PDB file of C-alpha atoms in Angstrom:
ATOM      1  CA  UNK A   1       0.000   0.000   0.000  1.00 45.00           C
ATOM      2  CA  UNK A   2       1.212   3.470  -1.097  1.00 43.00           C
ATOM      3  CA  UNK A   3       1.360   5.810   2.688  1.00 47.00           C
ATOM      4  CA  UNK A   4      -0.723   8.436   3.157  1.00 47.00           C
ATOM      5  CA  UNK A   5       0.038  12.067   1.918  1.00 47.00           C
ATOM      6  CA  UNK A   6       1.718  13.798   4.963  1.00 45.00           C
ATOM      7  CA  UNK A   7      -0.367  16.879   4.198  1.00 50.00           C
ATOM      8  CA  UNK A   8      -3.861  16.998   5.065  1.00 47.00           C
ATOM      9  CA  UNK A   9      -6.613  16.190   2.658  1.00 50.00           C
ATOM     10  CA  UNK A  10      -7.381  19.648   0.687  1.00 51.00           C
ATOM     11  CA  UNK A  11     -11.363  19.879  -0.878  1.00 50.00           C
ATOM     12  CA  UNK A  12      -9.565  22.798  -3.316  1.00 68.00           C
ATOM     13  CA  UNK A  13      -7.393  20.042  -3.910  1.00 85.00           C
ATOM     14  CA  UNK A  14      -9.291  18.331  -7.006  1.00 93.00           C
ATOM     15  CA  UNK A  15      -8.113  15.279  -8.312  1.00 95.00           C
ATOM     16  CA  UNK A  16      -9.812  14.108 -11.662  1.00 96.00           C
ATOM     17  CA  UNK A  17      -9.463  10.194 -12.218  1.00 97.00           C
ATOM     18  CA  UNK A  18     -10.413   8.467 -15.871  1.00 97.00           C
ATOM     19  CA  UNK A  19     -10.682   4.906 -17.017  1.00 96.00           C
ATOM     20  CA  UNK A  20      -9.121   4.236 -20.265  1.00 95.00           C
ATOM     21  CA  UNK A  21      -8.243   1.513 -22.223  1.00 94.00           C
ATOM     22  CA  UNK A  22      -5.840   1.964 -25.556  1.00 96.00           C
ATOM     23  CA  UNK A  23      -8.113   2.114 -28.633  1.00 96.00           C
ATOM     24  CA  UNK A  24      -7.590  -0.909 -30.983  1.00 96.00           C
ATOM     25  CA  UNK A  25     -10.323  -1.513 -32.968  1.00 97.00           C
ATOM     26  CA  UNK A  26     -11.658  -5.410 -31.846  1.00 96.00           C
ATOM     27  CA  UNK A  27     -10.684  -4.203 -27.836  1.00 95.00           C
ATOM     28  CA  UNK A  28     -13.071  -0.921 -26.904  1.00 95.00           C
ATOM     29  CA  UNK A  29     -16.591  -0.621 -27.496  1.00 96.00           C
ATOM     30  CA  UNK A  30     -17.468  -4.550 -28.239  1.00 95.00           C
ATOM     31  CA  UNK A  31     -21.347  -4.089 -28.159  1.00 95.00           C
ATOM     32  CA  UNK A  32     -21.206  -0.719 -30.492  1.00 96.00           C
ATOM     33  CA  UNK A  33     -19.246  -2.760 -33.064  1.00 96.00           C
ATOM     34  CA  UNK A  34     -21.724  -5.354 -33.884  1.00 96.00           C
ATOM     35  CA  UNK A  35     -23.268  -2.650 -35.164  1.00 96.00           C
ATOM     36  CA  UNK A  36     -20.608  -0.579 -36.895  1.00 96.00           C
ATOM     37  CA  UNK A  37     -17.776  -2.910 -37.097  1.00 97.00           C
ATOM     38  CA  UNK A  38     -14.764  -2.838 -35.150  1.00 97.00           C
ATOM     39  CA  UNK A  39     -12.991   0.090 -36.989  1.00 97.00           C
ATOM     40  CA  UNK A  40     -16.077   2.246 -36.673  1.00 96.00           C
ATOM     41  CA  UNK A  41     -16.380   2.034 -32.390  1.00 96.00           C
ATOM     42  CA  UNK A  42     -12.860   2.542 -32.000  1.00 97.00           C
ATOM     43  CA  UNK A  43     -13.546   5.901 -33.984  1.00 96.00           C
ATOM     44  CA  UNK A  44     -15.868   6.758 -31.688  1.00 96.00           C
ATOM     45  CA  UNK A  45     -14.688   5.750 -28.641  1.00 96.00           C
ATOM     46  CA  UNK A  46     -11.258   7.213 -29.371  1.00 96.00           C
ATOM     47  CA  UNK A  47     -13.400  10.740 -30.302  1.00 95.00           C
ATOM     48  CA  UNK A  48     -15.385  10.548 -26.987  1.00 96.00           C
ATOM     49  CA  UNK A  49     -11.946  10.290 -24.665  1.00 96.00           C
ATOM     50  CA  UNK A  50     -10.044  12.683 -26.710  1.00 96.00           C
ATOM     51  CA  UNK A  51     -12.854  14.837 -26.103  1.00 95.00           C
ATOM     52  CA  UNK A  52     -12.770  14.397 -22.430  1.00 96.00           C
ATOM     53  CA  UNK A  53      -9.494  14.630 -21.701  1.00 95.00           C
ATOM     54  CA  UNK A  54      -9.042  17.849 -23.468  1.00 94.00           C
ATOM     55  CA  UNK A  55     -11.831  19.380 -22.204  1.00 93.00           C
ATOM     56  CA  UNK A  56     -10.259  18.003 -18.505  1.00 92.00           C
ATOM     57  CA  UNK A  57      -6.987  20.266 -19.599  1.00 90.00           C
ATOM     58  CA  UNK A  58      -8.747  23.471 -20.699  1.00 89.00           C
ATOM     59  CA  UNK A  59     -10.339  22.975 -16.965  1.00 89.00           C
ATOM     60  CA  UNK A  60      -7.044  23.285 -15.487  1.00 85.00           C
ATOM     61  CA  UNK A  61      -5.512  25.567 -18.037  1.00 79.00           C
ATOM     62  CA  UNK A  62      -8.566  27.979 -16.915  1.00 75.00           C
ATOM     63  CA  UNK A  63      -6.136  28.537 -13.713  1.00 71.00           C
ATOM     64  CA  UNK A  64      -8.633  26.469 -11.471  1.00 73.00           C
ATOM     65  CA  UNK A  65      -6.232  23.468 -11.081  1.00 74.00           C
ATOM     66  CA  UNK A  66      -6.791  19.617 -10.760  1.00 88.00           C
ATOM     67  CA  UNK A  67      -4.183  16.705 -11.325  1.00 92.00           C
ATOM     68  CA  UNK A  68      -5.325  13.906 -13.518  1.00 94.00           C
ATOM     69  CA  UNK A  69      -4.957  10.628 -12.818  1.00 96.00           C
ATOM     70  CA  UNK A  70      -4.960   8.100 -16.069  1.00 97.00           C
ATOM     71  CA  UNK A  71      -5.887   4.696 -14.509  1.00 97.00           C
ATOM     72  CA  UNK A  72      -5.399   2.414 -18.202  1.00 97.00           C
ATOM     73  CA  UNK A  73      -6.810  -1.411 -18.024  1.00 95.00           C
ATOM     74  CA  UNK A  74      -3.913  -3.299 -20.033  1.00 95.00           C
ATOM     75  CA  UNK A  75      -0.577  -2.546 -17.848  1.00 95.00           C
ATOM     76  CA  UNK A  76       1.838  -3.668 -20.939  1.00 96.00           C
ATOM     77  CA  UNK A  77       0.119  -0.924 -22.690  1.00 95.00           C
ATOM     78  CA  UNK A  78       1.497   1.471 -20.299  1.00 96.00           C
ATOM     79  CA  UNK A  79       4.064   3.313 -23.343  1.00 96.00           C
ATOM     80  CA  UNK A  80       0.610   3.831 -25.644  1.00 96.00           C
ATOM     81  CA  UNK A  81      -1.494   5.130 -23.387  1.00 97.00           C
ATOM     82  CA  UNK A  82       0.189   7.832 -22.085  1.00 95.00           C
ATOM     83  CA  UNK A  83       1.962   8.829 -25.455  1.00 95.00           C
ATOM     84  CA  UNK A  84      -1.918   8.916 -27.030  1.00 96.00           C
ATOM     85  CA  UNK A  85      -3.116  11.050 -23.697  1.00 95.00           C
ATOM     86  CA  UNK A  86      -0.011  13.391 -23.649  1.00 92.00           C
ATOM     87  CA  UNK A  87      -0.695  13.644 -27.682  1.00 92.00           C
ATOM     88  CA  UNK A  88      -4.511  14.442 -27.361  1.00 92.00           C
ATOM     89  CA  UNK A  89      -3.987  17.295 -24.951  1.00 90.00           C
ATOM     90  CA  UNK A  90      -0.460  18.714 -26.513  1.00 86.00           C
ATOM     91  CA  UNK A  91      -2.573  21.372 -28.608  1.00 77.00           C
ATOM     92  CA  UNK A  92      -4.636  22.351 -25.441  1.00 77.00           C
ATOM     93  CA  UNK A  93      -1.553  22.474 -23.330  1.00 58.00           C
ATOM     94  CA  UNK A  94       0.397  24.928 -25.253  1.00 49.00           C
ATOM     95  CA  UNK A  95      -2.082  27.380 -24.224  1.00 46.00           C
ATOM     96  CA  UNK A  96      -0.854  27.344 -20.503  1.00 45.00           C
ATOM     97  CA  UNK A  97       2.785  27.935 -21.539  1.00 43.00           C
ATOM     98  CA  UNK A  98       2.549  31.654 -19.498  1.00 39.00           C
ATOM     99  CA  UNK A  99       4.257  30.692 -15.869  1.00 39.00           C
ATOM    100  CA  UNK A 100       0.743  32.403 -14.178  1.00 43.00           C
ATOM    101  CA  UNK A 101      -1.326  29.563 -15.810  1.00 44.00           C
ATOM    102  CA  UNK A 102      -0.845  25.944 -14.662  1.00 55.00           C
ATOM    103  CA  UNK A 103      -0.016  23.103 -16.589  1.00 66.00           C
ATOM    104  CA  UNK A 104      -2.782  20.052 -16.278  1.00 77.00           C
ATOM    105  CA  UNK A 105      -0.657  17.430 -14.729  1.00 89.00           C
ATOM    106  CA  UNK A 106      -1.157  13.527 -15.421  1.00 93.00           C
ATOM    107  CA  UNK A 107      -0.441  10.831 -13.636  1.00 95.00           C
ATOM    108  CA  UNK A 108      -1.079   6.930 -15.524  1.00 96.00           C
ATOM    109  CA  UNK A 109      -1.105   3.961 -13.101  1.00 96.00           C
ATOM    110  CA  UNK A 110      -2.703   0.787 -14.321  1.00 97.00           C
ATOM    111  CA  UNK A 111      -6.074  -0.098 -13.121  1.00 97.00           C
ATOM    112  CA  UNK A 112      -6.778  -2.613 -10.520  1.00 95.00           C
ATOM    113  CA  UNK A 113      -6.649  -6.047 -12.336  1.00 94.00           C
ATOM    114  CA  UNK A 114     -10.191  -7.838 -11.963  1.00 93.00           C
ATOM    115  CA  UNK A 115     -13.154  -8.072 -13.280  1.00 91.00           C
ATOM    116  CA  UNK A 116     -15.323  -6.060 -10.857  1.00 93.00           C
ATOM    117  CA  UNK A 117     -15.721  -2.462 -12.187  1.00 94.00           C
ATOM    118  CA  UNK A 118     -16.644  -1.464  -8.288  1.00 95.00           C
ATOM    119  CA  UNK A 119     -13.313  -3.084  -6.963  1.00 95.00           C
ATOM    120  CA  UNK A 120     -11.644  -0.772  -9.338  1.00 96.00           C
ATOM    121  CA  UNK A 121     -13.374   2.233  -8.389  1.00 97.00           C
ATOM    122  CA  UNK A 122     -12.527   1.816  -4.973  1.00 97.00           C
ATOM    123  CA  UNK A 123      -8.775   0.910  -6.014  1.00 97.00           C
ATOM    124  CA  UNK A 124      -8.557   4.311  -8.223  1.00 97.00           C
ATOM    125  CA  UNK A 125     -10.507   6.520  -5.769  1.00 97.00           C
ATOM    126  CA  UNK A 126      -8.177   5.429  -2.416  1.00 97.00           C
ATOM    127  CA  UNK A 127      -4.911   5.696  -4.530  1.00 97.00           C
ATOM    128  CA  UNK A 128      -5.838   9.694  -5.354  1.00 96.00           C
ATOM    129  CA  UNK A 129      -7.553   9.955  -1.747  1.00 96.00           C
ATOM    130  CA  UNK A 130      -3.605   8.997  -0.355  1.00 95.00           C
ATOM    131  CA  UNK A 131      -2.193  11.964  -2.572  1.00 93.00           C
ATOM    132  CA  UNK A 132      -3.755  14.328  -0.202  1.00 92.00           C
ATOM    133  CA  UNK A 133      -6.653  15.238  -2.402  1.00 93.00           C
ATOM    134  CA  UNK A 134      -9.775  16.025  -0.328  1.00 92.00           C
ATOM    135  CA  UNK A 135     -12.070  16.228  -3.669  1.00 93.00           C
ATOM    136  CA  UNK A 136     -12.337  13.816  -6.059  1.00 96.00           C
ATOM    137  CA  UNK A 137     -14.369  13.477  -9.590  1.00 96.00           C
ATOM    138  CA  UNK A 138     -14.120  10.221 -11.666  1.00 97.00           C
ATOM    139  CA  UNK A 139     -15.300  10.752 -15.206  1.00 96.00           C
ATOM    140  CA  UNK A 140     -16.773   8.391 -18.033  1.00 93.00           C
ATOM    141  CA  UNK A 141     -15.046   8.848 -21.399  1.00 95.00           C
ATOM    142  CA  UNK A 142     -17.314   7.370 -23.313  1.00 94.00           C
ATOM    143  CA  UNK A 143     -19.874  10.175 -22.540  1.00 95.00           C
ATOM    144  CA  UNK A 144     -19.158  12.847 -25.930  1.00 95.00           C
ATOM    145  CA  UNK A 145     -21.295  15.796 -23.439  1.00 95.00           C
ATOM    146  CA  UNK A 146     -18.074  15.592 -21.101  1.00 95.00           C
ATOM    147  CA  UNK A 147     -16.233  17.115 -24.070  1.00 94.00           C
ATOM    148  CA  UNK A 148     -18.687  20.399 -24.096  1.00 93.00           C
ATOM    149  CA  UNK A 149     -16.712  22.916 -21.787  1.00 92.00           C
ATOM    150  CA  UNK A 150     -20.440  24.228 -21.175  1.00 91.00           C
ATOM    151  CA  UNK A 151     -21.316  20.763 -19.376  1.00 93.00           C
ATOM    152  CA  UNK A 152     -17.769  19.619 -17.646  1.00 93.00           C
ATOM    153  CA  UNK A 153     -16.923  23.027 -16.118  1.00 91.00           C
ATOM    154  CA  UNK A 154     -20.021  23.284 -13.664  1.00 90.00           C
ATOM    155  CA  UNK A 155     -19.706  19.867 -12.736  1.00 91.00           C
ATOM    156  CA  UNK A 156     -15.599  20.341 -11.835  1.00 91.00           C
ATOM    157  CA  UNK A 157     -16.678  23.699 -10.385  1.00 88.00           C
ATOM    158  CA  UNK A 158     -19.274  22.429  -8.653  1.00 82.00           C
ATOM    159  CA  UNK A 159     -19.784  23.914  -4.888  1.00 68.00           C
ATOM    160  CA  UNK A 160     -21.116  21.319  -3.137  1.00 62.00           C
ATOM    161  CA  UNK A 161     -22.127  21.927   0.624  1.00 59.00           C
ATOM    162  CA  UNK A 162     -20.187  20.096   2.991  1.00 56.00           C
ATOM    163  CA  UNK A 163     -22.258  19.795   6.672  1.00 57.00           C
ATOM    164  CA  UNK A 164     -20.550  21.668   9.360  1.00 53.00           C
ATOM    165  CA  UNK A 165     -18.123  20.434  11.810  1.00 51.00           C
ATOM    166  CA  UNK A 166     -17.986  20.741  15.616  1.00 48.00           C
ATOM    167  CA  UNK A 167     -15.166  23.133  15.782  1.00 48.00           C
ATOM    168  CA  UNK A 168     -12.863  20.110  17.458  1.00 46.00           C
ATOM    169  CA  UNK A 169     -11.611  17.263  15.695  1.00 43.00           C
ATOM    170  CA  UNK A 170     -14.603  16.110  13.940  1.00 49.00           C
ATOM    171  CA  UNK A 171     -14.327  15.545  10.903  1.00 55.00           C
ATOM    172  CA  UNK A 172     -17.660  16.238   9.048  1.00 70.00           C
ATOM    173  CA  UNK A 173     -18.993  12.909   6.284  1.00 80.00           C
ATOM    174  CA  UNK A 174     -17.641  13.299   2.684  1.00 90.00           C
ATOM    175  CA  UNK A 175     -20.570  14.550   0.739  1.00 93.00           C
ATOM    176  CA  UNK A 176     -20.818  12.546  -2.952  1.00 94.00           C
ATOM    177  CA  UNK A 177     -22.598  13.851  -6.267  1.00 94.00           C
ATOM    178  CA  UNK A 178     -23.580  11.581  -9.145  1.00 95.00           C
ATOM    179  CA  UNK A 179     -24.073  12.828 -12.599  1.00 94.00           C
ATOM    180  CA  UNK A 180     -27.199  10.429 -13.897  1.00 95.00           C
ATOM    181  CA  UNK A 181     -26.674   8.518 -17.249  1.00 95.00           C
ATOM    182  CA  UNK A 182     -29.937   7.951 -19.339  1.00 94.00           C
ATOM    183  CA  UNK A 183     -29.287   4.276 -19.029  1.00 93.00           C
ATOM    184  CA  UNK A 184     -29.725   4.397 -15.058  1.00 94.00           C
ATOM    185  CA  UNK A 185     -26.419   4.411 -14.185  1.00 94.00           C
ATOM    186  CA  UNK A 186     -24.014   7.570 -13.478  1.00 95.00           C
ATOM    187  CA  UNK A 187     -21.330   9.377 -15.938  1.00 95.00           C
ATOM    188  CA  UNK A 188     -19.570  10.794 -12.778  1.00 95.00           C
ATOM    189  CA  UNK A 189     -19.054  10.571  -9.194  1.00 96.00           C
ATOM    190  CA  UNK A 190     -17.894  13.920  -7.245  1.00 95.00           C
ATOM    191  CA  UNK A 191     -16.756  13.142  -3.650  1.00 95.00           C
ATOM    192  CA  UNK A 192     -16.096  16.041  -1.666  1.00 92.00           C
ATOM    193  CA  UNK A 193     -14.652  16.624   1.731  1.00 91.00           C
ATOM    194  CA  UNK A 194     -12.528  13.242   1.762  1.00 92.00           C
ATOM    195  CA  UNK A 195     -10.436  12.812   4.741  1.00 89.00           C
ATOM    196  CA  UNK A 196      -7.066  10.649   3.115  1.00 91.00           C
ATOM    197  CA  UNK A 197      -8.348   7.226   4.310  1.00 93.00           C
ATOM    198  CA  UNK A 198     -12.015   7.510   3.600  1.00 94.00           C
ATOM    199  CA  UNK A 199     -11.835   4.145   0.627  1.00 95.00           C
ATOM    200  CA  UNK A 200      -9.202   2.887   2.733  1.00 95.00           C
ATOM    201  CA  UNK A 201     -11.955   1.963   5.186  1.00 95.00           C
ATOM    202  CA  UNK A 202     -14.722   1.674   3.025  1.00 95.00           C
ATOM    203  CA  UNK A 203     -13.299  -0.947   0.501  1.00 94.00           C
ATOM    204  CA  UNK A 204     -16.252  -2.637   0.115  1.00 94.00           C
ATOM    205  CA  UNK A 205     -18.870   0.118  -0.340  1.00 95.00           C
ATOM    206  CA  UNK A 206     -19.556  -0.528  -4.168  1.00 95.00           C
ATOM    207  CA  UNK A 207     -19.729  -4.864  -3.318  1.00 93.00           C
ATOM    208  CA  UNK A 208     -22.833  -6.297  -4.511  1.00 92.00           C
ATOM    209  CA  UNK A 209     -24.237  -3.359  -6.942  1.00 95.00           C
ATOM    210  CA  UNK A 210     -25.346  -5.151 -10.088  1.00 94.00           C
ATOM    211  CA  UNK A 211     -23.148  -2.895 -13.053  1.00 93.00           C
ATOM    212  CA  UNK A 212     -24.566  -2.066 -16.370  1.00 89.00           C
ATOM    213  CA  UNK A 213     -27.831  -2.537 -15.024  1.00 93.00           C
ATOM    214  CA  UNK A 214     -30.812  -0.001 -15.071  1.00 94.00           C
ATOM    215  CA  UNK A 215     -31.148   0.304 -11.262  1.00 95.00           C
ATOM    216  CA  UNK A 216     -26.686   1.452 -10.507  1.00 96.00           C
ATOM    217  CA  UNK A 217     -27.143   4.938 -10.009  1.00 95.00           C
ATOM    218  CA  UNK A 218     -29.769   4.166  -7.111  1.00 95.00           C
ATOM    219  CA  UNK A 219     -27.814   1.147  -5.771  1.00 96.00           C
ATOM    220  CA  UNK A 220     -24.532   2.707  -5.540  1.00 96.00           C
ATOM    221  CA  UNK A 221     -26.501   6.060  -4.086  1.00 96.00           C
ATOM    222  CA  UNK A 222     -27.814   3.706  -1.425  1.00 95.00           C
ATOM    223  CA  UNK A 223     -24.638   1.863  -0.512  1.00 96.00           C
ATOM    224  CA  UNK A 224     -22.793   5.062  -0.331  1.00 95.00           C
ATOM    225  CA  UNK A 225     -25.888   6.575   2.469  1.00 95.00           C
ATOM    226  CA  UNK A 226     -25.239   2.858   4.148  1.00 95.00           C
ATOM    227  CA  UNK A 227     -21.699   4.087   5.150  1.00 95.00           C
ATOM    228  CA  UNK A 228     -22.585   7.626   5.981  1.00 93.00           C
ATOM    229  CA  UNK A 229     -21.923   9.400   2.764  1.00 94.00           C
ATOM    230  CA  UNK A 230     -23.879  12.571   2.397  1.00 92.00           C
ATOM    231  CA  UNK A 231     -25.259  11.927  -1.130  1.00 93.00           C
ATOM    232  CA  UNK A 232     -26.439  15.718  -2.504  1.00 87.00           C
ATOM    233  CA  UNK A 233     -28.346  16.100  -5.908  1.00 79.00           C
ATOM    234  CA  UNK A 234     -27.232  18.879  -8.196  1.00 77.00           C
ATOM    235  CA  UNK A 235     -29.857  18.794 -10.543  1.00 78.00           C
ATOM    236  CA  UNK A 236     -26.689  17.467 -13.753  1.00 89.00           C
ATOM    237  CA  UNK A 237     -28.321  16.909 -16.843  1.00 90.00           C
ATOM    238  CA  UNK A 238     -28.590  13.192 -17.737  1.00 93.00           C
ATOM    239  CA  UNK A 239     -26.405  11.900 -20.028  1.00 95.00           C
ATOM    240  CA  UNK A 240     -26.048   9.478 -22.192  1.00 94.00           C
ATOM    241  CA  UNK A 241     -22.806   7.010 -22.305  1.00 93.00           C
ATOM    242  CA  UNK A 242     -22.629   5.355 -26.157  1.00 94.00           C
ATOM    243  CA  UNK A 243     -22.698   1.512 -25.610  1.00 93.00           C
ATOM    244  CA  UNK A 244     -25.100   0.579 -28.509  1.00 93.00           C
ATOM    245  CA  UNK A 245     -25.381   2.087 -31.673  1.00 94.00           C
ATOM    246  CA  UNK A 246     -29.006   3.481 -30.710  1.00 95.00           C
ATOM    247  CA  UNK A 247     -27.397   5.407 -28.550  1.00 94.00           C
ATOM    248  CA  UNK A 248     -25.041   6.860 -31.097  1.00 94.00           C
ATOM    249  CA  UNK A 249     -28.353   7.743 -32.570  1.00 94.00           C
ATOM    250  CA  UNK A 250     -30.507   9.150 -30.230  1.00 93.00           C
ATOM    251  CA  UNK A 251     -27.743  11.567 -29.195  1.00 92.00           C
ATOM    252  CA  UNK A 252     -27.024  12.422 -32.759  1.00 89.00           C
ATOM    253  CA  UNK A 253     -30.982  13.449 -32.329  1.00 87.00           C
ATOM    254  CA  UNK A 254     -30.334  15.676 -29.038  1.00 83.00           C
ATOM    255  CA  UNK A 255     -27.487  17.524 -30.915  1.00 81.00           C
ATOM    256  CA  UNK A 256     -29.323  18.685 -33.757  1.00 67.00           C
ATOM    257  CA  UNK A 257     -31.986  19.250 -31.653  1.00 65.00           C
ATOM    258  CA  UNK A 258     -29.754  21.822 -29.718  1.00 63.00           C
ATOM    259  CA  UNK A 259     -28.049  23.400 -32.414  1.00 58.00           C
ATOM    260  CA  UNK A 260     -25.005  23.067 -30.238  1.00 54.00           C
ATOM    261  CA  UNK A 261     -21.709  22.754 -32.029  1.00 49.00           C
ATOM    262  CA  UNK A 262     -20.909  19.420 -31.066  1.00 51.00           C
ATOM    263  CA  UNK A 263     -19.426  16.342 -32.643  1.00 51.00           C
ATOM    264  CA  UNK A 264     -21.764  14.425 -34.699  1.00 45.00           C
ATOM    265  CA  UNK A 265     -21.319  10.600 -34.898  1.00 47.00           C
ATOM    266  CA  UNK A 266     -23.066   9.969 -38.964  1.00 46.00           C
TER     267      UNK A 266
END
């Protein structure tokens, strides 16, 4: 186990965590392709997390600050990953070449090697919890709305109310936020007000919650409530992740609806 950060957790402090895996057409987006063909969903998958993670570094480059944390699924594809992440964001970083305007840094660490998406999670959110970060957001990249600065922003800028302390030692209950998917499941998970060990102690908070299921969002809301996490709603937009090619569709649908300027998937 990595130690703690000898600095205390800071909720300013915002650490922004991804799951990634390196796009090879055949490996990402398995259901999409019966649909499209291999070729075709890495296209779009690869479009959706480019999307993300630049939209991540104009965040920081904005002067607000956050360290992101790459957490890829194949460790031997350690070298790709980061050279296609560092590549992605290169045009987006140039802009914060001025000394008064940080630099989004990355950090890639392989993710947790099993099966269970929740054991991963809890992996991912406990390693960034031990870097001293007191606020935490996890992000889908395989949601193309994450990409609109106009959606990410408020959600990375969110000010979410933290219950008051006693004025000793007590530490107030991390508060969480969930940004709801159309599919009943979440696109993002803010935790705020994390004390460095919180997942430490809680490794088994997302056990037993049924993934890519309709009912996630309210099962995970439920076990985080069951080990006193303050779960707040923001009122986020719901969002839709592209798994299927329907859903390639009906978002296509939502954009021109819009008239927004974003990505089309024809």
């Amino acid at each position: 186990m990595v130690p703690p950060s000898s600095s205390p957790p800071d909720s300013k402090n915002l650490g922004i965590i991804v799951f990634l895996r390196y796009p090879l057409p055949g490996q990402v987006k398995t259901r999409l392709a019966k649909t499209v063909g291999d070729a075709r969903a890495c296209e779009i998958y690869r479009a959706c997390a480019e999307g993300v993670l630049k939209a991540v570094c104009r965040f920081a480059a904005g002067g607000r600050g956050a360290k992101l944390y790459v957490f890829f699924s194949v460790a031997e594809e350690a070298g790709e990953v980061e050279d296609w992440v560092r590549s992605s964001v290169s045009s987006v970083s140039s802009v914060s070449s001025v000394s008064s305007v940080p630099k989004l840094e990355i950090s890639f660490r392989p993710q947790k090697q099993t099966a269970c998406l929740g054991a991963r999670m809890v992996d991912a959110f406990s390693y960034v919890e031990r870097r001293g970060h007191g606020r935490i957001c996890i992000l889908g990249t395989d949601v193309p709305d994450l990409g609109d600065d106009r959606v990410l922003v408020p959600i990375l800028d969110a000010a979410v109310p933290l219950p008051l302390g006693d004025g000793g030692d007590f530490f107030p209950p991390p508060t969480a936020v969930f940004g709801p998917s159309v599919d009943g499941g979440f696109y993002c998970l803010l935790m705020d007000g994390l004390d460095g060990s919180f997942f430490d102690a809680h490794g088994d908070v997302f056990d037993g919650i049924a993934w890519s299921t309709e009912t996630v969002l309210e099962e995970t809301s439920k076990a985080m409530a069951r080990v006193g996490v303050r779960v707040v709603q923001e009122g986020w937009a719901r969002l839709r992740d592209l798994d299927e090619w329907e859903d390639c569709v009906a978002w296509r649908e939502t954009v021109s609806e819009s008239g927004g300027g974003r990505r089309r998937f024809d």
